[in-house]
mmCIF file of C-alpha atoms and ligand atoms in Angstrom:
data_model
loop_
_atom_site.group_PDB
_atom_site.id
_atom_site.type_symbol
_atom_site.label_atom_id
_atom_site.label_comp_id
_atom_site.label_asym_id
_atom_site.label_seq_id
_atom_site.Cartn_x
_atom_site.Cartn_y
_atom_site.Cartn_z
ATOM 1 C CA MET A 1 -10.755 -76.882 46.038
ATOM 2 C CA LYS A 2 -13.321 -76.891 43.234
ATOM 3 C CA ASN A 3 -12.790 -74.610 40.277
ATOM 4 C CA LYS A 4 -16.164 -75.043 38.701
ATOM 5 C CA ILE A 5 -19.719 -74.420 39.797
ATOM 6 C CA ARG A 6 -22.624 -76.435 38.496
ATOM 7 C CA ILE A 7 -25.848 -74.445 38.554
ATOM 8 C CA LEU A 8 -29.436 -75.491 38.070
ATOM 9 C CA HIS A 9 -31.736 -72.638 37.077
ATOM 10 C CA MET A 10 -35.306 -73.706 37.771
ATOM 11 C CA TYR A 11 -38.167 -72.552 35.548
ATOM 12 C CA PRO A 12 -36.372 -69.572 33.930
ATOM 13 C CA ASP A 13 -39.118 -69.492 31.289
ATOM 14 C CA ILE A 14 -41.826 -69.091 33.944
ATOM 15 C CA LEU A 15 -40.205 -67.384 36.916
ATOM 16 C CA ASP A 16 -38.341 -64.306 35.733
ATOM 17 C CA LEU A 17 -39.980 -61.321 37.372
ATOM 18 C CA TYR A 18 -38.057 -58.043 37.242
ATOM 19 C CA GLY A 19 -35.161 -59.686 35.430
ATOM 20 C CA ASP A 20 -34.505 -62.314 38.108
ATOM 21 C CA SER A 21 -32.609 -64.370 35.515
ATOM 22 C CA GLY A 22 -29.996 -61.632 35.677
ATOM 23 C CA ASN A 23 -28.892 -63.162 38.974
ATOM 24 C CA MET A 24 -27.378 -66.091 37.106
ATOM 25 C CA GLU A 25 -25.706 -63.724 34.623
ATOM 26 C CA VAL A 26 -24.028 -62.020 37.582
ATOM 27 C CA ILE A 27 -22.807 -65.336 39.011
ATOM 28 C CA GLU A 28 -21.461 -66.326 35.582
ATOM 29 C CA TYR A 29 -19.769 -62.942 35.104
ATOM 30 C CA ARG A 30 -18.102 -62.926 38.524
ATOM 31 C CA CYS A 31 -16.969 -66.537 38.122
ATOM 32 C CA GLY A 32 -15.595 -65.767 34.639
ATOM 33 C CA LYS A 33 -13.529 -62.839 35.958
ATOM 34 C CA ARG A 34 -11.894 -65.298 38.338
ATOM 35 C CA LYS A 35 -11.494 -68.106 35.823
ATOM 36 C CA ILE A 36 -13.937 -70.228 37.774
ATOM 37 C CA GLY A 37 -15.929 -72.493 35.478
ATOM 38 C CA CYS A 38 -19.672 -72.089 35.479
ATOM 39 C CA GLU A 39 -22.100 -74.546 33.950
ATOM 40 C CA ILE A 40 -25.766 -73.575 33.938
ATOM 41 C CA ASP A 41 -28.515 -76.114 33.245
ATOM 42 C CA ILE A 42 -32.216 -75.504 33.157
ATOM 43 C CA HIS A 43 -35.081 -77.334 34.763
ATOM 44 C CA THR A 44 -38.564 -76.543 33.558
ATOM 45 C CA ILE A 45 -41.937 -78.293 33.494
ATOM 46 C CA GLY A 46 -41.440 -81.843 32.231
ATOM 47 C CA SER A 47 -37.617 -81.885 32.464
ATOM 48 C CA SER A 48 -36.059 -84.968 33.957
ATOM 49 C CA THR A 49 -33.290 -83.527 36.051
ATOM 50 C CA ASP A 50 -30.689 -85.115 38.282
ATOM 51 C CA PHE A 51 -30.726 -82.582 41.112
ATOM 52 C CA SER A 52 -27.776 -84.203 42.875
ATOM 53 C CA ARG A 53 -25.341 -82.788 40.269
ATOM 54 C CA TYR A 54 -25.655 -79.151 41.320
ATOM 55 C CA ASP A 55 -23.754 -76.851 43.664
ATOM 56 C CA LEU A 56 -26.302 -74.065 43.280
ATOM 57 C CA ILE A 57 -30.029 -74.405 42.743
ATOM 58 C CA TYR A 58 -31.743 -71.182 41.766
ATOM 59 C CA ILE A 59 -35.419 -70.344 41.559
ATOM 60 C CA GLY A 60 -36.700 -66.859 40.692
ATOM 61 C CA GLY A 61 -39.940 -65.014 41.338
ATOM 62 C CA GLY A 62 -43.303 -65.093 39.611
ATOM 63 C CA ALA A 63 -46.915 -64.166 40.133
ATOM 64 C CA ASP A 64 -49.590 -66.451 41.622
ATOM 65 C CA LEU A 65 -50.564 -67.839 38.220
ATOM 66 C CA GLU A 66 -47.016 -68.903 37.386
ATOM 67 C CA GLN A 67 -46.613 -70.476 40.816
ATOM 68 C CA GLN A 68 -49.786 -72.509 40.223
ATOM 69 C CA LEU A 69 -48.562 -73.598 36.789
ATOM 70 C CA LEU A 70 -45.406 -75.196 38.070
ATOM 71 C CA ALA A 71 -46.549 -76.442 41.477
ATOM 72 C CA ASP A 72 -47.263 -80.019 40.291
ATOM 73 C CA ASP A 73 -43.925 -80.326 38.547
ATOM 74 C CA LEU A 74 -42.124 -78.991 41.607
ATOM 75 C CA ALA A 75 -43.907 -81.491 43.850
ATOM 76 C CA LYS A 76 -42.779 -84.366 41.615
ATOM 77 C CA HIS A 77 -39.167 -83.533 42.357
ATOM 78 C CA SER A 78 -39.620 -82.776 46.022
ATOM 79 C CA SER A 79 -37.572 -85.666 47.431
ATOM 80 C CA GLN A 80 -34.688 -85.137 44.993
ATOM 81 C CA ILE A 81 -34.600 -81.426 45.822
ATOM 82 C CA ARG A 82 -34.635 -82.204 49.522
ATOM 83 C CA SER A 83 -31.723 -84.590 49.200
ATOM 84 C CA ALA A 84 -29.732 -81.978 47.197
ATOM 85 C CA TYR A 85 -30.339 -79.571 50.087
ATOM 86 C CA GLU A 86 -29.276 -82.174 52.638
ATOM 87 C CA ARG A 87 -26.091 -82.836 50.668
ATOM 88 C CA GLY A 88 -25.125 -79.171 50.817
ATOM 89 C CA SER A 89 -26.248 -77.643 47.507
ATOM 90 C CA PHE A 90 -26.699 -73.896 47.894
ATOM 91 C CA PHE A 91 -30.270 -72.641 47.382
ATOM 92 C CA LEU A 92 -31.073 -69.139 46.153
ATOM 93 C CA ALA A 93 -34.806 -68.460 45.966
ATOM 94 C CA ILE A 94 -36.493 -65.173 45.103
ATOM 95 C CA CYS A 95 -40.015 -64.066 46.042
ATOM 96 C CA GLY A 96 -42.438 -66.585 44.460
ATOM 97 C CA GLY A 97 -39.607 -69.129 44.585
ATOM 98 C CA TYR A 98 -38.938 -68.246 48.227
ATOM 99 C CA GLN A 99 -42.593 -68.864 49.045
ATOM 100 C CA LEU A 100 -42.558 -72.273 47.330
ATOM 101 C CA MET A 101 -39.612 -73.498 49.428
ATOM 102 C CA GLY A 102 -41.841 -73.207 52.496
ATOM 103 C CA ARG A 103 -44.896 -75.190 53.581
ATOM 104 C CA TYR A 104 -47.504 -73.466 51.430
ATOM 105 C CA TYR A 105 -48.656 -70.307 49.715
ATOM 106 C CA LYS A 106 -52.286 -69.216 50.101
ATOM 107 C CA ASP A 107 -53.275 -66.530 47.590
ATOM 108 C CA SER A 108 -55.796 -63.706 48.041
ATOM 109 C CA ASN A 109 -58.649 -65.952 46.787
ATOM 110 C CA GLY A 110 -57.852 -68.527 49.451
ATOM 111 C CA LYS A 111 -56.334 -70.949 46.915
ATOM 112 C CA LYS A 112 -53.555 -72.919 48.534
ATOM 113 C CA ILE A 113 -50.472 -74.202 46.700
ATOM 114 C CA SER A 114 -48.298 -76.702 48.536
ATOM 115 C CA GLY A 115 -44.657 -75.743 48.802
ATOM 116 C CA LEU A 116 -41.710 -78.089 49.061
ATOM 117 C CA GLY A 117 -41.752 -77.814 52.839
ATOM 118 C CA LEU A 118 -37.963 -77.640 52.885
ATOM 119 C CA PHE A 119 -38.306 -74.923 55.501
ATOM 120 C CA ASP A 120 -40.931 -74.413 58.134
ATOM 121 C CA TYR A 121 -42.349 -71.038 57.133
ATOM 122 C CA TYR A 122 -45.618 -70.463 55.269
ATOM 123 C CA THR A 123 -47.085 -67.606 53.248
ATOM 124 C CA GLU A 124 -50.563 -66.136 53.111
ATOM 125 C CA ALA A 125 -51.770 -63.206 51.026
ATOM 126 C CA SER A 126 -54.246 -60.670 52.330
ATOM 127 C CA GLU A 127 -57.831 -61.181 51.094
ATOM 128 C CA ASN A 128 -57.673 -57.571 50.002
ATOM 129 C CA LYS A 129 -55.867 -57.849 46.651
ATOM 130 C CA SER A 130 -54.700 -54.257 46.747
ATOM 131 C CA GLU A 131 -52.807 -54.831 49.978
ATOM 132 C CA ARG A 132 -49.297 -55.548 48.715
ATOM 133 C CA CYS A 133 -45.750 -54.845 49.836
ATOM 134 C CA ILE A 134 -44.363 -52.806 46.955
ATOM 135 C CA GLY A 135 -41.295 -50.631 46.689
ATOM 136 C CA ASN A 136 -37.585 -50.342 47.161
ATOM 137 C CA ILE A 137 -36.219 -52.217 50.125
ATOM 138 C CA ILE A 138 -32.971 -52.216 52.051
ATOM 139 C CA ILE A 139 -32.082 -54.824 54.620
ATOM 140 C CA GLU A 140 -29.014 -55.470 56.712
ATOM 141 C CA ALA A 141 -27.702 -59.009 56.461
ATOM 142 C CA GLU A 142 -24.671 -60.713 57.955
ATOM 143 C CA LEU A 143 -22.594 -62.881 55.642
ATOM 144 C CA ASP A 144 -19.576 -64.711 57.018
ATOM 145 C CA GLY A 145 -19.564 -62.386 60.029
ATOM 146 C CA GLU A 146 -19.654 -59.230 57.929
ATOM 147 C CA LYS A 147 -22.668 -56.914 57.985
ATOM 148 C CA THR A 148 -23.811 -55.691 54.604
ATOM 149 C CA LYS A 149 -26.708 -53.639 53.309
ATOM 150 C CA VAL A 150 -28.693 -55.544 50.703
ATOM 151 C CA ILE A 151 -30.636 -53.415 48.223
ATOM 152 C CA GLY A 152 -33.628 -54.604 46.217
ATOM 153 C CA PHE A 153 -37.213 -54.155 45.120
ATOM 154 C CA GLU A 154 -40.193 -56.000 46.567
ATOM 155 C CA ASN A 155 -43.658 -56.607 45.167
ATOM 156 C CA HIS A 156 -45.629 -59.291 46.945
ATOM 157 C CA GLY A 157 -49.084 -59.846 48.338
ATOM 158 C CA GLY A 158 -47.898 -62.874 50.292
ATOM 159 C CA ARG A 159 -46.827 -62.422 53.900
ATOM 160 C CA THR A 160 -44.428 -65.020 55.147
ATOM 161 C CA TYR A 161 -44.732 -66.249 58.724
ATOM 162 C CA GLY A 162 -42.828 -68.661 60.931
ATOM 163 C CA VAL A 163 -39.343 -67.728 59.717
ATOM 164 C CA LYS A 164 -36.838 -68.808 62.353
ATOM 165 C CA SER A 165 -33.685 -67.387 60.773
ATOM 166 C CA PRO A 166 -34.333 -64.342 58.574
ATOM 167 C CA PHE A 167 -31.956 -63.126 55.858
ATOM 168 C CA GLY A 168 -31.799 -59.634 57.307
ATOM 169 C CA THR A 169 -33.342 -56.855 59.357
ATOM 170 C CA VAL A 170 -35.387 -54.321 57.439
ATOM 171 C CA LEU A 171 -33.949 -50.803 57.229
ATOM 172 C CA LEU A 172 -36.428 -49.603 54.598
ATOM 173 C CA GLY A 173 -39.495 -51.299 53.118
ATOM 174 C CA ASN A 174 -41.696 -54.139 54.354
ATOM 175 C CA GLY A 175 -39.902 -57.487 54.405
ATOM 176 C CA ASN A 176 -41.653 -60.762 55.202
ATOM 177 C CA SER A 177 -44.918 -59.008 56.029
ATOM 178 C CA PHE A 178 -46.239 -55.456 56.108
ATOM 179 C CA ARG A 179 -43.750 -53.270 57.993
ATOM 180 C CA ASP A 180 -41.975 -56.358 59.312
ATOM 181 C CA ARG A 181 -38.663 -56.126 61.157
ATOM 182 C CA PHE A 182 -37.277 -59.071 59.247
ATOM 183 C CA GLU A 183 -36.859 -60.147 55.664
ATOM 184 C CA GLY A 184 -36.251 -63.486 53.982
ATOM 185 C CA TYR A 185 -34.918 -66.760 55.258
ATOM 186 C CA PHE A 186 -31.267 -67.643 55.753
ATOM 187 C CA GLU A 187 -29.080 -70.626 56.458
ATOM 188 C CA LYS A 188 -25.380 -70.949 55.585
ATOM 189 C CA ASN A 189 -26.382 -72.556 52.294
ATOM 190 C CA VAL A 190 -29.732 -70.896 51.731
ATOM 191 C CA ILE A 191 -30.748 -67.373 50.795
ATOM 192 C CA ALA A 192 -34.481 -67.038 50.263
ATOM 193 C CA THR A 193 -35.652 -63.467 49.878
ATOM 194 C CA TYR A 194 -38.312 -61.138 48.503
ATOM 195 C CA LEU A 195 -35.644 -58.961 46.914
ATOM 196 C CA HIS A 196 -35.794 -58.640 43.161
ATOM 197 C CA GLY A 197 -33.398 -56.248 41.551
ATOM 198 C CA PRO A 198 -31.944 -58.394 40.183
ATOM 199 C CA LEU A 199 -30.627 -59.042 43.666
ATOM 200 C CA LEU A 200 -27.055 -59.944 42.749
ATOM 201 C CA SER A 201 -26.318 -57.062 40.374
ATOM 202 C CA LYS A 202 -27.065 -54.586 43.145
ATOM 203 C CA ASN A 203 -25.313 -56.660 45.793
ATOM 204 C CA PRO A 204 -22.004 -58.126 44.605
ATOM 205 C CA LYS A 205 -21.140 -59.222 48.149
ATOM 206 C CA VAL A 206 -24.162 -61.503 48.157
ATOM 207 C CA ALA A 207 -23.087 -62.926 44.789
ATOM 208 C CA ASP A 208 -19.582 -63.586 46.108
ATOM 209 C CA TYR A 209 -20.924 -65.169 49.275
ATOM 210 C CA ILE A 210 -22.856 -67.659 47.132
ATOM 211 C CA ILE A 211 -19.863 -68.367 44.867
ATOM 212 C CA SER A 212 -17.567 -68.854 47.843
ATOM 213 C CA ARG A 213 -19.982 -71.299 49.523
ATOM 214 C CA CYS A 214 -20.275 -73.279 46.280
ATOM 215 C CA ILE A 215 -16.511 -73.382 45.740
ATOM 216 C CA GLY A 216 -15.859 -74.302 49.365
ATOM 217 C CA ARG A 217 -18.645 -76.846 49.410
ATOM 218 C CA GLU A 218 -16.432 -79.887 50.007
ATOM 219 C CA SER A 219 -14.783 -78.259 53.026
ATOM 220 C CA GLY A 220 -18.197 -77.203 54.358
ATOM 221 C CA ASP A 221 -16.975 -73.615 54.556
ATOM 222 C CA SER A 222 -16.716 -70.468 52.409
ATOM 223 C CA ALA A 223 -13.701 -70.387 50.084
ATOM 224 C CA GLU A 224 -11.388 -67.395 49.789
ATOM 225 C CA LEU A 225 -12.120 -65.611 46.457
ATOM 226 C CA VAL A 226 -9.850 -63.336 44.426
ATOM 227 C CA PRO A 227 -11.275 -59.836 45.030
ATOM 228 C CA LEU A 228 -12.736 -58.024 42.003
ATOM 229 C CA ASP A 229 -12.732 -54.323 41.262
ATOM 230 C CA ASP A 230 -16.255 -53.362 42.323
ATOM 231 C CA SER A 231 -15.725 -49.597 42.317
ATOM 232 C CA LEU A 232 -18.457 -48.996 39.750
ATOM 233 C CA GLU A 233 -20.916 -51.305 41.540
ATOM 234 C CA ASN A 234 -20.124 -49.627 44.854
ATOM 235 C CA LYS A 235 -20.659 -46.143 43.406
ATOM 236 C CA CYS A 236 -24.022 -47.262 42.120
ATOM 237 C CA ARG A 237 -24.867 -48.686 45.552
ATOM 238 C CA GLU A 238 -23.948 -45.410 47.242
ATOM 239 C CA VAL A 239 -26.295 -43.498 44.939
ATOM 240 C CA LEU A 240 -29.136 -45.960 45.541
ATOM 241 C CA LEU A 241 -28.644 -46.051 49.304
ATOM 242 C CA LYS A 242 -28.674 -42.270 49.475
ATOM 243 C CA ARG A 243 -31.719 -41.964 47.245
ATOM 244 C CA PHE A 244 -33.792 -44.686 48.899
ATOM 245 C CA MET A 245 -32.980 -43.822 52.510
ATOM 246 C CA LYS A 246 -34.191 -40.264 51.912
ATOM 247 C CA THR A 247 -37.635 -41.298 50.682
HETATM 248 N N1 LIG B 1 -47.227 -64.421 43.961
HETATM 249 C C1 LIG B 1 -46.487 -63.925 45.012
HETATM 250 C C2 LIG B 1 -47.058 -62.735 45.747
HETATM 251 O O1 LIG B 1 -47.615 -61.814 45.164
HETATM 252 C C3 LIG B 1 -45.054 -63.719 44.548
HETATM 253 C C4 LIG B 1 -44.825 -62.488 43.728
HETATM 254 C C5 LIG B 1 -43.386 -62.325 43.287
HETATM 255 O O2 LIG B 1 -42.662 -63.302 43.019
HETATM 256 N N2 LIG B 1 -42.984 -61.063 43.116
HETATM 257 O O3 LIG B 1 -46.948 -62.746 46.949
#
């Protein structure tokens, strides 16, 4: 079994809404506690990156302008990113990054940015710029057969359609579209979601799911991880769940 995870953090200088980079700090922290090695490289505009090296490819969220800025660079690497996906790299994509993994994103001015088309969904914003999905969000996801509440914050004008396998069902908030029943996109090796937070600090089980898939990559299954003491994280989650569910 592997004892090291190689991570590629894409565009951390451009896509870091609501502290999304914190997600990689959480992965590093939880790996460190378990003496699992963690190497994080960066891809940004103009980098020449060998995408095949990585167990985890991470892309955070950003506003329309940032998405437009990097779209050409992303397109240049499309076939390499696709082959990393086909070879079993784990993909974590947040909000703007989630949108760019799909077929396209059309903003509120009608401007269309091509996505990677890795997955079949597409995203369109309302022409009314003030129509946005904003607020705390709680979804219920199932990871390795275990149901878990995932807590986050969403702020997007884009509404994502055509998702065949969502990340979770919405308990509070909007999700893929206004008052949608579903949120995000999920495959065994893909979590694409609107949840900022950062996602992984509020949801250690999601972080561990990702680590275990990366460690177990060669077997094609999740690896057993040494449990960590998450009592503080769980207390914090209890407070948030109580507070948000009341609103
Ligand atoms: N630009 C996108 C939208 O507003 C993504 C925003 C985000 O990443 N929070 O839909």
